[in-house]
């Protein structure tokens, strides 16, 4: 099916379960709440991105496909949704997908080394604030067997809550 449609992994996933795989998910009704999290986590820079056909033109479909390729980052990824709606799909400790719907005022933090992917919803529009510890960058490392030896991936797996690990 279309990656932008609602998908149900068959069970509800709580914020506590997301926390066991290192994902922080919360509502932040004000920029002040985001500023506090940014300060607490030493984030110094931020920018905004609009993912839509109107903002990206002919590149939109290719960009959305690229964001939906399963990947990890060597930096923590933090996004605050300013408008619109989308989905982050993350791998749990059993390598199954969990779909996380995000909308205005939602904030998500993905740990370095976590396999994930992103897509807009069927409205094809989301505006997000991206926060960075240093200069803005977004460097995806697409999943392949050799990536399991990546130091950030290994560190992530070592810090997983035992209840969330693959058995």
Tab-separated table of N, CA, C and O in Angstrom, residues 4-119:
chain	number	residue	atom	x	y	z
A	4	UNK	N	1.994	6.554	2.788
A	4	UNK	CA	1.430	7.722	3.465
A	4	UNK	C	0.091	7.457	4.129
A	4	UNK	O	-0.459	8.319	4.792
A	5	UNK	N	-0.423	6.251	3.968
A	5	UNK	CA	-1.700	5.892	4.580
A	5	UNK	C	-1.483	5.451	6.020
A	5	UNK	O	-0.399	5.024	6.400
A	6	UNK	N	-2.550	5.543	6.807
A	6	UNK	CA	-2.501	5.040	8.184
A	6	UNK	C	-2.154	3.552	8.146
A	6	UNK	O	-2.654	2.822	7.297
A	7	UNK	N	-1.302	3.114	9.027
A	7	UNK	CA	-0.984	1.696	9.178
A	7	UNK	C	-1.079	1.380	10.652
A	7	UNK	O	-0.760	2.199	11.491
A	8	UNK	N	-1.477	0.192	10.953
A	8	UNK	CA	-1.639	-0.222	12.332
A	8	UNK	C	-0.770	-1.458	12.554
A	8	UNK	O	-0.933	-2.465	11.873
A	9	UNK	N	0.155	-1.362	13.504
A	9	UNK	CA	1.028	-2.506	13.780
A	9	UNK	C	0.299	-3.590	14.568
A	9	UNK	O	0.893	-4.611	14.908
A	10	UNK	N	-0.993	-3.357	14.862
A	10	UNK	CA	-1.781	-4.382	15.523
A	10	UNK	C	-1.863	-4.252	17.027
A	10	UNK	O	-2.542	-5.029	17.680
A	11	UNK	N	-1.151	-3.281	17.590
A	11	UNK	CA	-1.206	-3.086	19.040
A	11	UNK	C	-0.887	-1.632	19.364
A	11	UNK	O	-0.200	-0.956	18.605
A	12	UNK	N	-1.404	-1.179	20.477
A	12	UNK	CA	-1.088	0.170	20.940
A	12	UNK	C	0.324	0.178	21.510
A	12	UNK	O	0.758	-0.811	22.103
A	13	UNK	N	1.000	1.270	21.320
A	13	UNK	CA	2.355	1.406	21.846
A	13	UNK	C	2.372	2.645	22.736
A	13	UNK	O	2.055	3.738	22.286
A	14	UNK	N	2.741	2.462	23.972
A	14	UNK	CA	2.753	3.570	24.935
A	14	UNK	C	4.058	4.363	24.842
A	14	UNK	O	5.058	3.888	24.295
A	15	UNK	N	4.038	5.548	25.433
A	15	UNK	CA	5.257	6.359	25.516
A	15	UNK	C	6.335	5.613	26.301
A	15	UNK	O	7.528	5.723	25.995
A	16	UNK	N	5.923	4.815	27.301
A	16	UNK	CA	6.896	4.026	28.074
A	16	UNK	C	7.572	2.977	27.197
A	16	UNK	O	8.771	2.738	27.308
A	17	UNK	N	6.794	2.333	26.313
A	17	UNK	CA	7.385	1.339	25.416
A	17	UNK	C	8.339	2.005	24.434
A	17	UNK	O	9.415	1.482	24.149
A	18	UNK	N	7.969	3.170	23.935
A	18	UNK	CA	8.877	3.914	23.054
A	18	UNK	C	10.153	4.277	23.810
A	18	UNK	O	11.254	4.169	23.261
A	19	UNK	N	10.009	4.681	25.060
A	19	UNK	CA	11.184	5.040	25.865
A	19	UNK	C	12.131	3.854	26.020
A	19	UNK	O	13.351	4.036	26.050
A	20	UNK	N	11.583	2.634	26.107
A	20	UNK	CA	12.443	1.447	26.240
A	20	UNK	C	13.320	1.233	25.006
A	20	UNK	O	14.360	0.583	25.100
A	21	UNK	N	12.909	1.772	23.849
A	21	UNK	CA	13.769	1.680	22.656
A	21	UNK	C	14.486	3.003	22.396
A	21	UNK	O	15.062	3.211	21.334
A	22	UNK	N	14.436	3.899	23.391
A	22	UNK	CA	15.195	5.144	23.314
A	22	UNK	C	14.480	6.311	22.667
A	22	UNK	O	15.070	7.375	22.496
A	23	UNK	N	13.212	6.150	22.313
A	23	UNK	CA	12.465	7.204	21.629
A	23	UNK	C	11.722	8.049	22.658
A	23	UNK	O	11.025	7.519	23.520
A	24	UNK	N	11.878	9.361	22.555
A	24	UNK	CA	11.122	10.303	23.378
A	24	UNK	C	10.011	10.871	22.507
A	24	UNK	O	10.272	11.363	21.402
A	25	UNK	N	8.780	10.789	23.003
A	25	UNK	CA	7.619	11.280	22.257
A	25	UNK	C	6.729	12.019	23.235
A	25	UNK	O	6.304	11.447	24.241
A	26	UNK	N	6.512	13.306	22.955
A	26	UNK	CA	5.656	14.088	23.856
A	26	UNK	C	5.027	15.257	23.138
A	26	UNK	O	5.504	15.675	22.086
A	27	UNK	N	3.993	15.775	23.735
A	27	UNK	CA	3.339	16.970	23.231
A	27	UNK	C	3.999	18.180	23.879
A	27	UNK	O	4.238	18.183	25.093
A	28	UNK	N	4.297	19.172	23.072
A	28	UNK	CA	4.871	20.428	23.569
A	28	UNK	C	3.990	21.565	23.048
A	28	UNK	O	4.153	21.988	21.895
A	29	UNK	N	3.060	22.033	23.866
A	29	UNK	CA	2.113	23.030	23.383
A	29	UNK	C	2.708	24.417	23.138
A	29	UNK	O	2.028	25.286	22.614
A	30	UNK	N	3.971	24.605	23.514
A	30	UNK	CA	4.583	25.925	23.297
A	30	UNK	C	6.041	25.784	22.889
A	30	UNK	O	6.696	24.787	23.206
A	31	UNK	N	6.523	26.811	22.216
A	31	UNK	CA	7.943	26.840	21.844
A	31	UNK	C	8.809	26.885	23.104
A	31	UNK	O	9.919	26.354	23.119
A	32	UNK	N	8.308	27.465	24.174
A	32	UNK	CA	9.063	27.507	25.433
A	32	UNK	C	9.389	26.097	25.914
A	32	UNK	O	10.493	25.840	26.411
A	33	UNK	N	8.450	25.160	25.755
A	33	UNK	CA	8.699	23.763	26.141
A	33	UNK	C	9.791	23.150	25.269
A	33	UNK	O	10.656	22.415	25.747
A	34	UNK	N	9.767	23.471	23.984
A	34	UNK	CA	10.797	22.984	23.059
A	34	UNK	C	12.147	23.601	23.431
A	34	UNK	O	13.169	22.911	23.455
A	35	UNK	N	12.146	24.907	23.735
A	35	UNK	CA	13.384	25.582	24.130
A	35	UNK	C	14.002	24.935	25.368
A	35	UNK	O	15.216	24.770	25.459
A	36	UNK	N	13.157	24.544	26.315
A	36	UNK	CA	13.659	23.910	27.541
A	36	UNK	C	14.319	22.564	27.215
A	36	UNK	O	15.400	22.256	27.736
A	37	UNK	N	13.694	21.780	26.349
A	37	UNK	CA	14.271	20.487	25.952
A	37	UNK	C	15.580	20.714	25.191
A	37	UNK	O	16.577	20.025	25.424
A	38	UNK	N	15.588	21.706	24.304
A	38	UNK	CA	16.798	22.013	23.533
A	38	UNK	C	17.940	22.415	24.464
A	38	UNK	O	19.079	21.961	24.296
A	39	UNK	N	17.644	23.213	25.455
A	39	UNK	CA	18.670	23.641	26.408
A	39	UNK	C	19.176	22.458	27.229
A	39	UNK	O	20.387	22.266	27.384
A	40	UNK	N	18.257	21.640	27.711
A	40	UNK	CA	18.601	20.472	28.523
A	40	UNK	C	19.478	19.485	27.754
A	40	UNK	O	20.358	18.840	28.330
A	41	UNK	N	19.273	19.396	26.422
A	41	UNK	CA	20.017	18.434	25.600
A	41	UNK	C	21.155	19.086	24.812
A	41	UNK	O	21.740	18.462	23.936
A	42	UNK	N	21.450	20.344	25.098
A	42	UNK	CA	22.561	21.098	24.470
A	42	UNK	C	22.385	21.301	22.966
A	42	UNK	O	23.358	21.241	22.218
A	43	UNK	N	21.171	21.552	22.548
A	43	UNK	CA	20.906	21.875	21.139
A	43	UNK	C	21.053	23.370	20.947
A	43	UNK	O	20.414	24.155	21.639
A	44	UNK	N	21.913	23.752	19.996
A	44	UNK	CA	22.232	25.164	19.792
A	44	UNK	C	21.624	25.738	18.520
A	44	UNK	O	21.444	26.939	18.415
A	45	UNK	N	21.351	24.905	17.536
A	45	UNK	CA	20.853	25.383	16.247
A	45	UNK	C	19.531	24.738	15.902
A	45	UNK	O	19.226	23.640	16.365
A	46	UNK	N	18.793	25.419	15.045
A	46	UNK	CA	17.521	24.887	14.569
A	46	UNK	C	17.189	25.503	13.221
A	46	UNK	O	17.687	26.563	12.874
A	47	UNK	N	16.379	24.797	12.491
A	47	UNK	CA	15.833	25.331	11.253
A	47	UNK	C	14.441	24.756	11.075
A	47	UNK	O	13.958	24.017	11.925
A	48	UNK	N	13.797	25.139	10.003
A	48	UNK	CA	12.469	24.615	9.706
A	48	UNK	C	12.481	24.009	8.317
A	48	UNK	O	13.178	24.498	7.425
A	49	UNK	N	11.718	22.951	8.159
A	49	UNK	CA	11.596	22.287	6.867
A	49	UNK	C	10.108	22.088	6.583
A	49	UNK	O	9.349	21.734	7.482
A	50	UNK	N	9.732	22.363	5.342
A	50	UNK	CA	8.384	22.071	4.882
A	50	UNK	C	8.514	20.974	3.838
A	50	UNK	O	9.241	21.127	2.850
A	51	UNK	N	7.853	19.862	4.097
A	51	UNK	CA	7.852	18.739	3.166
A	51	UNK	C	6.472	18.724	2.512
A	51	UNK	O	5.483	18.361	3.155
A	52	UNK	N	6.435	19.180	1.270
A	52	UNK	CA	5.179	19.246	0.521
A	52	UNK	C	5.494	19.446	-0.951
A	52	UNK	O	6.582	19.928	-1.299
A	53	UNK	N	4.549	19.114	-1.824
A	53	UNK	CA	4.767	19.386	-3.252
A	53	UNK	C	4.958	20.877	-3.515
A	53	UNK	O	5.769	21.265	-4.354
A	54	UNK	N	4.254	21.722	-2.756
A	54	UNK	CA	4.374	23.162	-2.958
A	54	UNK	C	5.740	23.710	-2.617
A	54	UNK	O	6.233	24.629	-3.267
A	55	UNK	N	6.380	23.163	-1.597
A	55	UNK	CA	7.692	23.670	-1.186
A	55	UNK	C	8.839	22.990	-1.919
A	55	UNK	O	9.907	23.568	-2.076
A	56	UNK	N	8.629	21.764	-2.369
A	56	UNK	CA	9.716	20.990	-2.975
A	56	UNK	C	9.564	20.801	-4.479
A	56	UNK	O	10.492	20.297	-5.117
A	57	UNK	N	8.419	21.134	-4.990
A	57	UNK	CA	8.202	21.042	-6.432
A	57	UNK	C	8.390	19.633	-6.961
A	57	UNK	O	7.963	18.654	-6.344
A	58	UNK	N	9.066	19.550	-8.092
A	58	UNK	CA	9.252	18.269	-8.782
A	58	UNK	C	10.075	17.276	-7.968
A	58	UNK	O	10.013	16.079	-8.216
A	59	UNK	N	10.829	17.747	-6.982
A	59	UNK	CA	11.662	16.863	-6.162
A	59	UNK	C	10.883	16.168	-5.048
A	59	UNK	O	11.408	15.283	-4.370
A	60	UNK	N	9.627	16.581	-4.824
A	60	UNK	CA	8.877	16.090	-3.674
A	60	UNK	C	8.810	14.563	-3.605
A	60	UNK	O	9.159	13.966	-2.576
A	61	UNK	N	8.349	13.910	-4.659
A	61	UNK	CA	8.183	12.452	-4.619
A	61	UNK	C	9.508	11.749	-4.343
A	61	UNK	O	9.569	10.804	-3.551
A	62	UNK	N	10.588	12.197	-4.974
A	62	UNK	CA	11.900	11.576	-4.749
A	62	UNK	C	12.363	11.791	-3.312
A	62	UNK	O	12.931	10.879	-2.687
A	63	UNK	N	12.132	12.987	-2.764
A	63	UNK	CA	12.534	13.271	-1.381
A	63	UNK	C	11.761	12.396	-0.397
A	63	UNK	O	12.340	11.835	0.537
A	64	UNK	N	10.442	12.282	-0.603
A	64	UNK	CA	9.642	11.466	0.307
A	64	UNK	C	10.077	10.004	0.232
A	64	UNK	O	10.172	9.331	1.262
A	65	UNK	N	10.404	9.523	-0.965
A	65	UNK	CA	10.912	8.144	-1.082
A	65	UNK	C	12.246	8.005	-0.347
A	65	UNK	O	12.501	6.994	0.310
A	66	UNK	N	13.112	9.020	-0.464
A	66	UNK	CA	14.412	8.975	0.208
A	66	UNK	C	14.223	8.952	1.732
A	66	UNK	O	14.867	8.171	2.437
A	67	UNK	N	13.325	9.804	2.260
A	67	UNK	CA	13.073	9.826	3.702
A	67	UNK	C	12.518	8.487	4.170
A	67	UNK	O	12.686	8.116	5.330
A	68	UNK	N	11.820	7.754	3.273
A	68	UNK	CA	11.175	6.502	3.654
A	68	UNK	C	12.115	5.304	3.545
A	68	UNK	O	11.780	4.213	4.011
A	69	UNK	N	13.303	5.487	2.963
A	69	UNK	CA	14.299	4.412	2.982
A	69	UNK	C	14.749	4.204	4.429
A	69	UNK	O	15.077	5.176	5.129
A	70	UNK	N	14.771	2.966	4.865
A	70	UNK	CA	15.185	2.664	6.233
A	70	UNK	C	16.639	3.084	6.440
A	70	UNK	O	17.515	2.731	5.649
A	71	UNK	N	16.875	3.847	7.505
A	71	UNK	CA	18.217	4.382	7.743
A	71	UNK	C	18.416	4.656	9.232
A	71	UNK	O	17.496	4.544	10.030
A	72	UNK	N	19.632	5.024	9.568
A	72	UNK	CA	19.945	5.522	10.902
A	72	UNK	C	20.818	6.757	10.737
A	72	UNK	O	21.271	7.073	9.639
A	73	UNK	N	21.017	7.447	11.845
A	73	UNK	CA	21.911	8.603	11.875
A	73	UNK	C	22.928	8.394	12.990
A	73	UNK	O	22.667	7.674	13.948
A	74	UNK	N	24.049	9.066	12.856
A	74	UNK	CA	25.064	9.012	13.901
A	74	UNK	C	24.879	10.143	14.907
A	74	UNK	O	25.714	10.344	15.782
A	75	UNK	N	23.790	10.873	14.767
A	75	UNK	CA	23.403	11.932	15.698
A	75	UNK	C	21.971	11.668	16.131
A	75	UNK	O	21.187	11.094	15.377
A	76	UNK	N	21.627	12.120	17.314
A	76	UNK	CA	20.248	12.088	17.754
A	76	UNK	C	19.424	12.941	16.783
A	76	UNK	O	19.903	13.945	16.280
A	77	UNK	N	18.208	12.523	16.497
A	77	UNK	CA	17.335	13.282	15.601
A	77	UNK	C	16.163	13.806	16.417
A	77	UNK	O	15.474	13.038	17.079
A	78	UNK	N	15.967	15.120	16.389
A	78	UNK	CA	14.871	15.723	17.145
A	78	UNK	C	14.049	16.597	16.212
A	78	UNK	O	14.599	17.402	15.455
A	79	UNK	N	12.726	16.374	16.245
A	79	UNK	CA	11.799	17.107	15.381
A	79	UNK	C	10.614	17.573	16.204
A	79	UNK	O	10.079	16.833	17.028
A	80	UNK	N	10.206	18.814	15.936
A	80	UNK	CA	9.019	19.387	16.562
A	80	UNK	C	8.074	19.782	15.432
A	80	UNK	O	8.446	20.541	14.540
A	81	UNK	N	6.869	19.261	15.470
A	81	UNK	CA	5.932	19.471	14.370
A	81	UNK	C	5.197	20.798	14.572
A	81	UNK	O	4.512	21.000	15.586
A	82	UNK	N	5.346	21.674	13.593
A	82	UNK	CA	4.731	22.995	13.627
A	82	UNK	C	3.366	23.009	12.939
A	82	UNK	O	2.500	23.814	13.291
A	83	UNK	N	3.202	22.132	11.953
A	83	UNK	CA	1.949	22.083	11.205
A	83	UNK	C	1.927	20.805	10.372
A	83	UNK	O	2.977	20.248	10.056
A	84	UNK	N	0.739	20.364	10.012
A	84	UNK	CA	0.609	19.185	9.174
A	84	UNK	C	0.731	17.901	9.975
A	84	UNK	O	0.646	17.891	11.207
A	85	UNK	N	0.971	16.835	9.233
A	85	UNK	CA	0.978	15.502	9.854
A	85	UNK	C	1.903	14.567	9.088
A	85	UNK	O	2.054	14.681	7.881
A	86	UNK	N	2.515	13.633	9.810
A	86	UNK	CA	3.371	12.638	9.179
A	86	UNK	C	3.600	11.470	10.116
A	86	UNK	O	3.015	11.400	11.203
A	87	UNK	N	4.459	10.550	9.672
A	87	UNK	CA	4.733	9.339	10.442
A	87	UNK	C	6.228	9.068	10.495
A	87	UNK	O	6.909	9.129	9.470
A	88	UNK	N	6.709	8.751	11.690
A	88	UNK	CA	8.021	8.131	11.840
A	88	UNK	C	7.747	6.667	12.127
A	88	UNK	O	6.976	6.333	13.032
A	89	UNK	N	8.357	5.794	11.358
A	89	UNK	CA	8.340	4.363	11.631
A	89	UNK	C	9.688	4.031	12.244
A	89	UNK	O	10.730	4.420	11.704
A	90	UNK	N	9.673	3.344	13.386
A	90	UNK	CA	10.912	2.974	14.072
A	90	UNK	C	10.928	1.465	14.285
A	90	UNK	O	9.884	0.831	14.400
A	91	UNK	N	12.124	0.909	14.331
A	91	UNK	CA	12.286	-0.521	14.618
A	91	UNK	C	12.310	-0.730	16.127
A	91	UNK	O	13.030	-0.036	16.840
A	92	UNK	N	11.522	-1.685	16.584
A	92	UNK	CA	11.572	-2.022	18.002
A	92	UNK	C	12.709	-3.013	18.233
A	92	UNK	O	13.457	-3.362	17.312
A	93	UNK	N	12.838	-3.476	19.468
A	93	UNK	CA	13.917	-4.397	19.817
A	93	UNK	C	13.803	-5.761	19.175
A	93	UNK	O	14.729	-6.563	19.240
A	94	UNK	N	12.669	-6.053	18.541
A	94	UNK	CA	12.464	-7.321	17.832
A	94	UNK	C	12.534	-7.126	16.327
A	94	UNK	O	12.169	-8.009	15.567
A	95	UNK	N	12.975	-5.929	15.911
A	95	UNK	CA	13.144	-5.555	14.507
A	95	UNK	C	11.806	-5.439	13.763
A	95	UNK	O	11.758	-5.545	12.553
A	96	UNK	N	10.727	-5.225	14.503
A	96	UNK	CA	9.413	-4.976	13.904
A	96	UNK	C	9.188	-3.468	13.836
A	96	UNK	O	9.737	-2.711	14.641
A	97	UNK	N	8.340	-3.061	12.900
A	97	UNK	CA	8.042	-1.638	12.758
A	97	UNK	C	7.007	-1.187	13.777
A	97	UNK	O	6.046	-1.899	14.059
A	98	UNK	N	7.212	0.014	14.293
A	98	UNK	CA	6.219	0.737	15.082
A	98	UNK	C	5.984	2.054	14.344
A	98	UNK	O	6.933	2.790	14.076
A	99	UNK	N	4.727	2.340	14.021
A	99	UNK	CA	4.386	3.590	13.335
A	99	UNK	C	3.952	4.619	14.371
A	99	UNK	O	3.062	4.376	15.174
A	100	UNK	N	4.595	5.784	14.338
A	100	UNK	CA	4.292	6.870	15.267
A	100	UNK	C	3.722	8.029	14.470
A	100	UNK	O	4.415	8.625	13.635
A	101	UNK	N	2.450	8.332	14.696
A	101	UNK	CA	1.806	9.466	14.029
A	101	UNK	C	2.199	10.743	14.756
A	101	UNK	O	2.185	10.804	15.984
A	102	UNK	N	2.561	11.753	13.977
A	102	UNK	CA	2.946	13.042	14.546
A	102	UNK	C	2.086	14.139	13.933
A	102	UNK	O	1.820	14.128	12.727
A	103	UNK	N	1.697	15.089	14.779
A	103	UNK	CA	0.935	16.235	14.305
A	103	UNK	C	1.377	17.465	15.079
A	103	UNK	O	2.265	17.368	15.939
A	104	UNK	N	0.752	18.596	14.786
A	104	UNK	CA	1.153	19.864	15.399
A	104	UNK	C	1.336	19.722	16.907
A	104	UNK	O	0.517	19.122	17.591
A	105	UNK	N	2.456	20.267	17.393
A	105	UNK	CA	2.870	20.300	18.803
A	105	UNK	C	3.481	18.996	19.302
A	105	UNK	O	3.825	18.906	20.480
A	106	UNK	N	3.626	17.995	18.440
A	106	UNK	CA	4.309	16.763	18.844
A	106	UNK	C	5.816	16.942	18.678
A	106	UNK	O	6.278	17.551	17.708
A	107	UNK	N	6.553	16.387	19.617
A	107	UNK	CA	8.017	16.396	19.558
A	107	UNK	C	8.484	14.956	19.659
A	107	UNK	O	7.954	14.181	20.462
A	108	UNK	N	9.448	14.617	18.829
A	108	UNK	CA	10.018	13.266	18.859
A	108	UNK	C	11.537	13.376	18.863
A	108	UNK	O	12.110	14.252	18.201
A	109	UNK	N	12.158	12.514	19.651
A	109	UNK	CA	13.621	12.417	19.682
A	109	UNK	C	13.970	10.961	19.418
A	109	UNK	O	13.533	10.061	20.140
A	110	UNK	N	14.752	10.743	18.358
A	110	UNK	CA	15.214	9.403	17.998
A	110	UNK	C	16.697	9.308	18.337
A	110	UNK	O	17.480	10.166	17.954
A	111	UNK	N	17.099	8.254	19.039
A	111	UNK	CA	18.510	8.122	19.399
A	111	UNK	C	19.378	7.795	18.185
A	111	UNK	O	18.916	7.179	17.222
A	112	UNK	N	20.634	8.206	18.241
A	112	UNK	CA	21.603	7.803	17.215
A	112	UNK	C	21.632	6.281	17.169
A	112	UNK	O	21.551	5.612	18.199
A	113	UNK	N	21.700	5.722	15.961
A	113	UNK	CA	21.815	4.275	15.807
A	113	UNK	C	20.504	3.528	15.662
A	113	UNK	O	20.514	2.323	15.425
A	114	UNK	N	19.361	4.216	15.796
A	114	UNK	CA	18.043	3.580	15.673
A	114	UNK	C	17.608	3.572	14.208
A	114	UNK	O	17.577	4.619	13.564
A	115	UNK	N	17.264	2.391	13.689
A	115	UNK	CA	16.727	2.321	12.330
A	115	UNK	C	15.321	2.909	12.312
A	115	UNK	O	14.487	2.597	13.177
A	116	UNK	N	15.077	3.757	11.318
A	116	UNK	CA	13.787	4.417	11.197
A	116	UNK	C	13.573	4.894	9.764
A	116	UNK	O	14.458	4.781	8.917
A	117	UNK	N	12.395	5.461	9.530
A	117	UNK	CA	12.049	6.078	8.248
A	117	UNK	C	10.935	7.081	8.517
A	117	UNK	O	10.313	7.069	9.579
A	118	UNK	N	10.706	7.966	7.555
A	118	UNK	CA	9.716	9.026	7.722
A	118	UNK	C	8.893	9.178	6.455
A	118	UNK	O	9.397	9.003	5.345
A	119	UNK	N	7.637	9.557	6.634
A	119	UNK	CA	6.803	9.930	5.503
A	119	UNK	C	5.755	10.942	5.949
A	119	UNK	O	5.386	10.980	7.127
